[in-house]
Amino acid sequence: MKVPVRIINRENRLSRNYTLGIELGLILSLSLFILIVKVQFNPGPEKEALAVYVQEEVIMEEIVQTKQEIKAPPPPRPVVPIEVPNSEIIEDEIIDLDAELDLDAPMDLPLPPRPTAQQEEEEEEIFIIVENPPVLIGGIASVQEQIVYPELALKAGIEGRVIVQFVVTKDGSISDPVVVRGIGGGCDQEAIRAVKLAKFQPGLQRGRPVSVRYSLPITFKIYNKDS
């Protein structure tokens, strides 16, 4: 089979042109690369605007603590001397050192005053706990019998217990009665009145009578409320 000559020549020409194009492209690429490498770019110095920020300074002032000064009192004024006239004569006291001192002679010294009865009573010791406590003669019933129920307490219906504190003296009498717990309505005053009428056997300490502080409860109770 025979191939036409024209077709063969055309293929040879295209093959040469293709090869030539590739070579020219490589040459141009290498030349451009070399040119880029050799060319030095020296851009001009750019002035950069530098913003300077000044930080605000805060100055802390040291606070000086003030102290209150205590001033010393002024010195006393000097005493002005008093002039004594030359005509005035100051007599010197003459002390007799040769006088004899008689130690055997009686000395006239005043005697101390004797304590009065009132002072003896004030100095008298009041006991709270003794060996033999006071004994109420007739018992508590003897005091309750003396109670007259106050009219105000009856109308108000006041009941309860009044505690009276007092001192049983050496002779068994009552001294300084006071109400330490009351109920009012006139019952407190009636309790003191009844206690003053009581009689005691005095308390004994080491076999002798002494004053003793004592407490006594007085009961107020309305038994016939309907009458």
PDB file of C-alpha atoms in Angstrom:
ATOM      1  CA  MET A   1       0.000   0.000   0.000  1.00  0.00           C
ATOM      2  CA  LYS A   2       1.489   3.401  -0.927  1.00  0.00           C
ATOM      3  CA  VAL A   3       1.243   6.512   1.375  1.00  0.00           C
ATOM      4  CA  PRO A   4       0.981   9.838  -0.356  1.00  0.00           C
ATOM      5  CA  VAL A   5       4.144  11.954  -0.184  1.00  0.00           C
ATOM      6  CA  ARG A   6       2.230  15.128   0.643  1.00  0.00           C
ATOM      7  CA  ILE A   7       0.906  13.741   3.911  1.00  0.00           C
ATOM      8  CA  ILE A   8       4.344  12.637   5.045  1.00  0.00           C
ATOM      9  CA  ASN A   9       5.885  16.030   4.408  1.00  0.00           C
ATOM     10  CA  ARG A  10       3.158  17.759   6.356  1.00  0.00           C
ATOM     11  CA  GLU A  11       3.672  15.545   9.426  1.00  0.00           C
ATOM     12  CA  ASN A  12       7.406  16.178   9.351  1.00  0.00           C
ATOM     13  CA  ARG A  13       6.827  19.901   9.260  1.00  0.00           C
ATOM     14  CA  LEU A  14       4.410  19.830  12.239  1.00  0.00           C
ATOM     15  CA  SER A  15       6.847  17.739  14.235  1.00  0.00           C
ATOM     16  CA  ARG A  16       9.638  20.234  13.655  1.00  0.00           C
ATOM     17  CA  ASN A  17       7.457  23.212  14.517  1.00  0.00           C
ATOM     18  CA  TYR A  18       6.343  21.531  17.779  1.00  0.00           C
ATOM     19  CA  THR A  19       9.910  20.806  18.799  1.00  0.00           C
ATOM     20  CA  LEU A  20      10.969  24.333  17.950  1.00  0.00           C
ATOM     21  CA  GLY A  21       8.108  25.810  19.952  1.00  0.00           C
ATOM     22  CA  ILE A  22       9.049  23.812  22.995  1.00  0.00           C
ATOM     23  CA  GLU A  23      12.670  24.895  22.747  1.00  0.00           C
ATOM     24  CA  LEU A  24      11.746  28.559  22.327  1.00  0.00           C
ATOM     25  CA  GLY A  25       9.399  28.335  25.324  1.00  0.00           C
ATOM     26  CA  LEU A  26      12.151  26.861  27.483  1.00  0.00           C
ATOM     27  CA  ILE A  27      14.610  29.503  26.348  1.00  0.00           C
ATOM     28  CA  LEU A  28      12.176  32.313  27.120  1.00  0.00           C
ATOM     29  CA  SER A  29      11.336  30.826  30.525  1.00  0.00           C
ATOM     30  CA  LEU A  30      15.014  30.485  31.491  1.00  0.00           C
ATOM     31  CA  SER A  31      15.796  34.001  30.282  1.00  0.00           C
ATOM     32  CA  LEU A  32      12.895  35.451  32.266  1.00  0.00           C
ATOM     33  CA  PHE A  33      13.949  33.550  35.423  1.00  0.00           C
ATOM     34  CA  ILE A  34      17.556  34.747  35.101  1.00  0.00           C
ATOM     35  CA  LEU A  35      16.373  38.306  34.590  1.00  0.00           C
ATOM     36  CA  ILE A  36      14.216  38.156  37.659  1.00  0.00           C
ATOM     37  CA  VAL A  37      17.058  36.748  39.792  1.00  0.00           C
ATOM     38  CA  LYS A  38      19.618  39.303  38.632  1.00  0.00           C
ATOM     39  CA  VAL A  39      17.419  42.352  38.982  1.00  0.00           C
ATOM     40  CA  GLN A  40      17.750  43.787  42.539  1.00  0.00           C
ATOM     41  CA  PHE A  41      14.813  45.495  43.986  1.00  0.00           C
ATOM     42  CA  ASN A  42      15.895  48.296  46.344  1.00  0.00           C
ATOM     43  CA  PRO A  43      12.780  50.023  47.367  1.00  0.00           C
ATOM     44  CA  GLY A  44      13.299  53.417  48.927  1.00  0.00           C
ATOM     45  CA  PRO A  45      13.164  53.643  52.721  1.00  0.00           C
ATOM     46  CA  GLU A  46       9.714  54.278  53.827  1.00  0.00           C
ATOM     47  CA  LYS A  47       9.152  56.577  56.620  1.00  0.00           C
ATOM     48  CA  GLU A  48       7.065  54.925  59.135  1.00  0.00           C
ATOM     49  CA  ALA A  49       4.950  57.122  61.224  1.00  0.00           C
ATOM     50  CA  LEU A  50       5.752  56.193  64.721  1.00  0.00           C
ATOM     51  CA  ALA A  51       3.035  57.042  67.128  1.00  0.00           C
ATOM     52  CA  VAL A  52       4.542  57.844  70.480  1.00  0.00           C
ATOM     53  CA  TYR A  53       2.156  57.340  73.269  1.00  0.00           C
ATOM     54  CA  VAL A  54       3.032  59.182  76.389  1.00  0.00           C
ATOM     55  CA  GLN A  55       1.683  57.324  79.403  1.00  0.00           C
ATOM     56  CA  GLU A  56       0.108  59.545  81.966  1.00  0.00           C
ATOM     57  CA  GLU A  57       2.130  59.468  85.136  1.00  0.00           C
ATOM     58  CA  VAL A  58       0.301  59.408  88.426  1.00  0.00           C
ATOM     59  CA  ILE A  59       2.374  60.844  91.224  1.00  0.00           C
ATOM     60  CA  MET A  60       1.417  59.530  94.655  1.00  0.00           C
ATOM     61  CA  GLU A  61       2.096  62.079  97.298  1.00  0.00           C
ATOM     62  CA  GLU A  62       3.092  60.715 100.661  1.00  0.00           C
ATOM     63  CA  ILE A  63       0.605  61.738 103.315  1.00  0.00           C
ATOM     64  CA  VAL A  64       2.388  62.841 106.401  1.00  0.00           C
ATOM     65  CA  GLN A  65       0.483  61.826 109.518  1.00  0.00           C
ATOM     66  CA  THR A  66       0.092  64.740 111.788  1.00  0.00           C
ATOM     67  CA  LYS A  67       0.626  64.245 115.488  1.00  0.00           C
ATOM     68  CA  GLN A  68      -0.917  66.362 118.129  1.00  0.00           C
ATOM     69  CA  GLU A  69       1.850  67.847 120.127  1.00  0.00           C
ATOM     70  CA  ILE A  70       1.216  67.998 123.843  1.00  0.00           C
ATOM     71  CA  LYS A  71       2.581  71.244 125.049  1.00  0.00           C
ATOM     72  CA  ALA A  72       4.164  71.274 128.437  1.00  0.00           C
ATOM     73  CA  PRO A  73       2.484  73.521 130.969  1.00  0.00           C
ATOM     74  CA  PRO A  74       4.173  76.852 131.424  1.00  0.00           C
ATOM     75  CA  PRO A  75       6.599  76.999 134.338  1.00  0.00           C
ATOM     76  CA  PRO A  76       5.283  78.582 137.516  1.00  0.00           C
ATOM     77  CA  ARG A  77       5.983  82.191 138.006  1.00  0.00           C
ATOM     78  CA  PRO A  78       8.839  82.926 140.344  1.00  0.00           C
ATOM     79  CA  VAL A  79       7.892  84.055 143.803  1.00  0.00           C
ATOM     80  CA  VAL A  80       8.464  87.721 144.224  1.00  0.00           C
ATOM     81  CA  PRO A  81      10.498  88.261 147.397  1.00  0.00           C
ATOM     82  CA  ILE A  82       8.930  90.545 149.936  1.00  0.00           C
ATOM     83  CA  GLU A  83      11.208  93.195 151.228  1.00  0.00           C
ATOM     84  CA  VAL A  84      11.522  93.360 154.978  1.00  0.00           C
ATOM     85  CA  PRO A  85      12.388  96.754 156.409  1.00  0.00           C
ATOM     86  CA  ASN A  86      15.642  96.928 158.249  1.00  0.00           C
ATOM     87  CA  SER A  87      13.901  98.346 161.298  1.00  0.00           C
ATOM     88  CA  GLU A  88      11.940  95.081 161.842  1.00  0.00           C
ATOM     89  CA  ILE A  89      13.801  92.589 163.999  1.00  0.00           C
ATOM     90  CA  ILE A  90      13.094  88.900 163.618  1.00  0.00           C
ATOM     91  CA  GLU A  91      13.408  87.122 166.956  1.00  0.00           C
ATOM     92  CA  ASP A  92      15.078  83.741 166.893  1.00  0.00           C
ATOM     93  CA  GLU A  93      13.358  81.021 168.849  1.00  0.00           C
ATOM     94  CA  ILE A  94      15.611  79.777 171.556  1.00  0.00           C
ATOM     95  CA  ILE A  95      15.530  76.040 172.127  1.00  0.00           C
ATOM     96  CA  ASP A  96      16.708  74.856 175.499  1.00  0.00           C
ATOM     97  CA  LEU A  97      18.703  71.730 174.800  1.00  0.00           C
ATOM     98  CA  ASP A  98      19.759  71.349 178.401  1.00  0.00           C
ATOM     99  CA  ALA A  99      16.233  70.585 179.646  1.00  0.00           C
ATOM    100  CA  GLU A 100      15.870  67.195 181.255  1.00  0.00           C
ATOM    101  CA  LEU A 101      13.255  64.716 180.007  1.00  0.00           C
ATOM    102  CA  ASP A 102      11.631  62.717 182.784  1.00  0.00           C
ATOM    103  CA  LEU A 103      10.405  59.428 181.309  1.00  0.00           C
ATOM    104  CA  ASP A 104       9.054  58.198 184.639  1.00  0.00           C
ATOM    105  CA  ALA A 105       6.632  61.070 185.011  1.00  0.00           C
ATOM    106  CA  PRO A 106       2.970  60.263 184.251  1.00  0.00           C
ATOM    107  CA  MET A 107       1.820  61.364 180.835  1.00  0.00           C
ATOM    108  CA  ASP A 108      -1.462  63.215 180.623  1.00  0.00           C
ATOM    109  CA  LEU A 109      -2.974  61.568 177.532  1.00  0.00           C
ATOM    110  CA  PRO A 110      -6.739  61.598 176.919  1.00  0.00           C
ATOM    111  CA  LEU A 111      -8.425  58.208 177.147  1.00  0.00           C
ATOM    112  CA  PRO A 112     -10.274  56.939 174.032  1.00  0.00           C
ATOM    113  CA  PRO A 113     -14.030  57.400 174.240  1.00  0.00           C
ATOM    114  CA  ARG A 114     -16.076  54.376 175.166  1.00  0.00           C
ATOM    115  CA  PRO A 115     -18.260  52.935 172.390  1.00  0.00           C
ATOM    116  CA  THR A 116     -21.903  53.830 172.723  1.00  0.00           C
ATOM    117  CA  ALA A 117     -24.727  51.298 172.732  1.00  0.00           C
ATOM    118  CA  GLN A 118     -25.658  52.266 169.193  1.00  0.00           C
ATOM    119  CA  GLN A 119     -22.110  51.579 167.971  1.00  0.00           C
ATOM    120  CA  GLU A 120     -22.112  48.203 169.720  1.00  0.00           C
ATOM    121  CA  GLU A 121     -25.353  47.279 167.952  1.00  0.00           C
ATOM    122  CA  GLU A 122     -23.939  48.336 164.563  1.00  0.00           C
ATOM    123  CA  GLU A 123     -20.813  46.261 165.126  1.00  0.00           C
ATOM    124  CA  GLU A 124     -22.832  43.221 166.222  1.00  0.00           C
ATOM    125  CA  GLU A 125     -22.342  40.293 163.874  1.00  0.00           C
ATOM    126  CA  ILE A 126     -25.428  38.871 162.200  1.00  0.00           C
ATOM    127  CA  PHE A 127     -25.214  35.152 161.420  1.00  0.00           C
ATOM    128  CA  ILE A 128     -26.939  33.324 158.581  1.00  0.00           C
ATOM    129  CA  ILE A 129     -26.130  29.745 159.571  1.00  0.00           C
ATOM    130  CA  VAL A 130     -25.673  28.798 163.235  1.00  0.00           C
ATOM    131  CA  GLU A 131     -25.345  25.603 165.219  1.00  0.00           C
ATOM    132  CA  ASN A 132     -28.827  25.976 166.775  1.00  0.00           C
ATOM    133  CA  PRO A 133     -31.149  28.068 164.548  1.00  0.00           C
ATOM    134  CA  PRO A 134     -33.946  30.215 166.037  1.00  0.00           C
ATOM    135  CA  VAL A 135     -37.212  28.457 166.871  1.00  0.00           C
ATOM    136  CA  LEU A 136     -40.585  30.114 166.194  1.00  0.00           C
ATOM    137  CA  ILE A 137     -42.693  29.796 169.341  1.00  0.00           C
ATOM    138  CA  GLY A 138     -46.103  28.350 168.393  1.00  0.00           C
ATOM    139  CA  GLY A 139     -44.964  27.513 164.855  1.00  0.00           C
ATOM    140  CA  ILE A 140     -46.067  29.165 161.623  1.00  0.00           C
ATOM    141  CA  ALA A 141     -49.690  28.765 162.700  1.00  0.00           C
ATOM    142  CA  SER A 142     -49.174  31.388 165.405  1.00  0.00           C
ATOM    143  CA  VAL A 143     -48.253  33.926 162.731  1.00  0.00           C
ATOM    144  CA  GLN A 144     -50.989  32.887 160.278  1.00  0.00           C
ATOM    145  CA  GLU A 145     -53.591  33.431 163.043  1.00  0.00           C
ATOM    146  CA  GLN A 146     -52.588  37.075 163.244  1.00  0.00           C
ATOM    147  CA  ILE A 147     -53.301  37.661 159.523  1.00  0.00           C
ATOM    148  CA  VAL A 148     -56.271  39.875 158.665  1.00  0.00           C
ATOM    149  CA  TYR A 149     -56.966  39.496 154.959  1.00  0.00           C
ATOM    150  CA  PRO A 150     -56.800  42.945 153.316  1.00  0.00           C
ATOM    151  CA  GLU A 151     -60.125  44.090 151.842  1.00  0.00           C
ATOM    152  CA  LEU A 152     -58.475  45.189 148.592  1.00  0.00           C
ATOM    153  CA  ALA A 153     -56.905  41.750 148.123  1.00  0.00           C
ATOM    154  CA  LEU A 154     -60.284  40.085 148.824  1.00  0.00           C
ATOM    155  CA  LYS A 155     -62.056  42.181 146.186  1.00  0.00           C
ATOM    156  CA  ALA A 156     -59.309  41.604 143.657  1.00  0.00           C
ATOM    157  CA  GLY A 157     -59.031  37.892 144.491  1.00  0.00           C
ATOM    158  CA  ILE A 158     -55.301  38.150 145.230  1.00  0.00           C
ATOM    159  CA  GLU A 159     -53.772  35.000 146.686  1.00  0.00           C
ATOM    160  CA  GLY A 160     -50.212  33.806 147.116  1.00  0.00           C
ATOM    161  CA  ARG A 161     -47.235  33.691 149.418  1.00  0.00           C
ATOM    162  CA  VAL A 162     -45.329  36.642 150.855  1.00  0.00           C
ATOM    163  CA  ILE A 163     -41.767  36.008 152.035  1.00  0.00           C
ATOM    164  CA  VAL A 164     -40.562  38.273 154.835  1.00  0.00           C
ATOM    165  CA  GLN A 165     -36.900  38.456 155.855  1.00  0.00           C
ATOM    166  CA  PHE A 166     -35.841  39.782 159.263  1.00  0.00           C
ATOM    167  CA  VAL A 167     -33.271  39.408 162.058  1.00  0.00           C
ATOM    168  CA  VAL A 168     -33.963  37.388 165.190  1.00  0.00           C
ATOM    169  CA  THR A 169     -31.992  39.202 167.884  1.00  0.00           C
ATOM    170  CA  LYS A 170     -30.292  37.727 170.926  1.00  0.00           C
ATOM    171  CA  ASP A 171     -33.444  38.131 173.049  1.00  0.00           C
ATOM    172  CA  GLY A 172     -35.720  36.535 170.413  1.00  0.00           C
ATOM    173  CA  SER A 173     -37.364  39.749 169.155  1.00  0.00           C
ATOM    174  CA  ILE A 174     -37.808  40.746 165.511  1.00  0.00           C
ATOM    175  CA  SER A 175     -35.666  43.460 163.881  1.00  0.00           C
ATOM    176  CA  ASP A 176     -35.638  45.052 160.402  1.00  0.00           C
ATOM    177  CA  PRO A 177     -38.409  43.040 158.646  1.00  0.00           C
ATOM    178  CA  VAL A 178     -38.517  43.486 154.846  1.00  0.00           C
ATOM    179  CA  VAL A 179     -40.543  41.824 152.085  1.00  0.00           C
ATOM    180  CA  VAL A 180     -38.259  40.004 149.630  1.00  0.00           C
ATOM    181  CA  ARG A 181     -41.180  38.670 147.548  1.00  0.00           C
ATOM    182  CA  GLY A 182     -44.652  40.154 147.664  1.00  0.00           C
ATOM    183  CA  ILE A 183     -48.036  39.842 145.955  1.00  0.00           C
ATOM    184  CA  GLY A 184     -49.463  43.340 146.502  1.00  0.00           C
ATOM    185  CA  GLY A 185     -53.013  44.309 147.379  1.00  0.00           C
ATOM    186  CA  GLY A 186     -51.981  45.180 150.946  1.00  0.00           C
ATOM    187  CA  CYS A 187     -50.799  41.639 151.694  1.00  0.00           C
ATOM    188  CA  ASP A 188     -47.146  42.688 151.995  1.00  0.00           C
ATOM    189  CA  GLN A 189     -47.874  45.207 154.747  1.00  0.00           C
ATOM    190  CA  GLU A 190     -50.127  42.732 156.583  1.00  0.00           C
ATOM    191  CA  ALA A 191     -47.407  40.073 156.490  1.00  0.00           C
ATOM    192  CA  ILE A 192     -44.878  42.447 158.083  1.00  0.00           C
ATOM    193  CA  ARG A 193     -47.382  43.395 160.796  1.00  0.00           C
ATOM    194  CA  ALA A 194     -48.013  39.736 161.654  1.00  0.00           C
ATOM    195  CA  VAL A 195     -44.293  38.878 161.693  1.00  0.00           C
ATOM    196  CA  LYS A 196     -43.556  41.670 164.183  1.00  0.00           C
ATOM    197  CA  LEU A 197     -45.920  39.944 166.654  1.00  0.00           C
ATOM    198  CA  ALA A 198     -44.024  36.633 166.451  1.00  0.00           C
ATOM    199  CA  LYS A 199     -41.778  35.362 169.247  1.00  0.00           C
ATOM    200  CA  PHE A 200     -38.615  33.301 168.778  1.00  0.00           C
ATOM    201  CA  GLN A 201     -36.165  31.379 170.840  1.00  0.00           C
ATOM    202  CA  PRO A 202     -32.834  32.994 169.826  1.00  0.00           C
ATOM    203  CA  GLY A 203     -30.261  31.084 167.828  1.00  0.00           C
ATOM    204  CA  LEU A 204     -27.165  29.722 169.560  1.00  0.00           C
ATOM    205  CA  GLN A 205     -23.586  29.673 168.333  1.00  0.00           C
ATOM    206  CA  ARG A 206     -21.106  27.860 170.610  1.00  0.00           C
ATOM    207  CA  GLY A 207     -23.654  27.926 173.377  1.00  0.00           C
ATOM    208  CA  ARG A 208     -24.316  31.673 173.388  1.00  0.00           C
ATOM    209  CA  PRO A 209     -27.252  33.570 171.831  1.00  0.00           C
ATOM    210  CA  VAL A 210     -26.501  35.454 168.611  1.00  0.00           C
ATOM    211  CA  SER A 211     -28.432  37.471 166.050  1.00  0.00           C
ATOM    212  CA  VAL A 212     -29.555  35.406 163.063  1.00  0.00           C
ATOM    213  CA  ARG A 213     -31.036  36.452 159.723  1.00  0.00           C
ATOM    214  CA  TYR A 214     -34.268  34.540 159.135  1.00  0.00           C
ATOM    215  CA  SER A 215     -36.922  34.234 156.395  1.00  0.00           C
ATOM    216  CA  LEU A 216     -40.577  33.338 156.939  1.00  0.00           C
ATOM    217  CA  PRO A 217     -43.269  32.600 154.284  1.00  0.00           C
ATOM    218  CA  ILE A 218     -46.784  33.951 154.982  1.00  0.00           C
ATOM    219  CA  THR A 219     -49.595  32.380 152.929  1.00  0.00           C
ATOM    220  CA  PHE A 220     -52.678  34.332 151.762  1.00  0.00           C
ATOM    221  CA  LYS A 221     -55.545  32.165 150.525  1.00  0.00           C
ATOM    222  CA  ILE A 222     -59.233  32.930 150.119  1.00  0.00           C
ATOM    223  CA  TYR A 223     -61.139  29.835 151.271  1.00  0.00           C
ATOM    224  CA  ASN A 224     -64.729  31.085 150.942  1.00  0.00           C
ATOM    225  CA  LYS A 225     -64.859  32.836 147.602  1.00  0.00           C
ATOM    226  CA  ASP A 226     -68.648  32.448 147.174  1.00  0.00           C
ATOM    227  CA  SER A 227     -69.555  34.150 150.471  1.00  0.00           C
TER     228      SER A 227
END
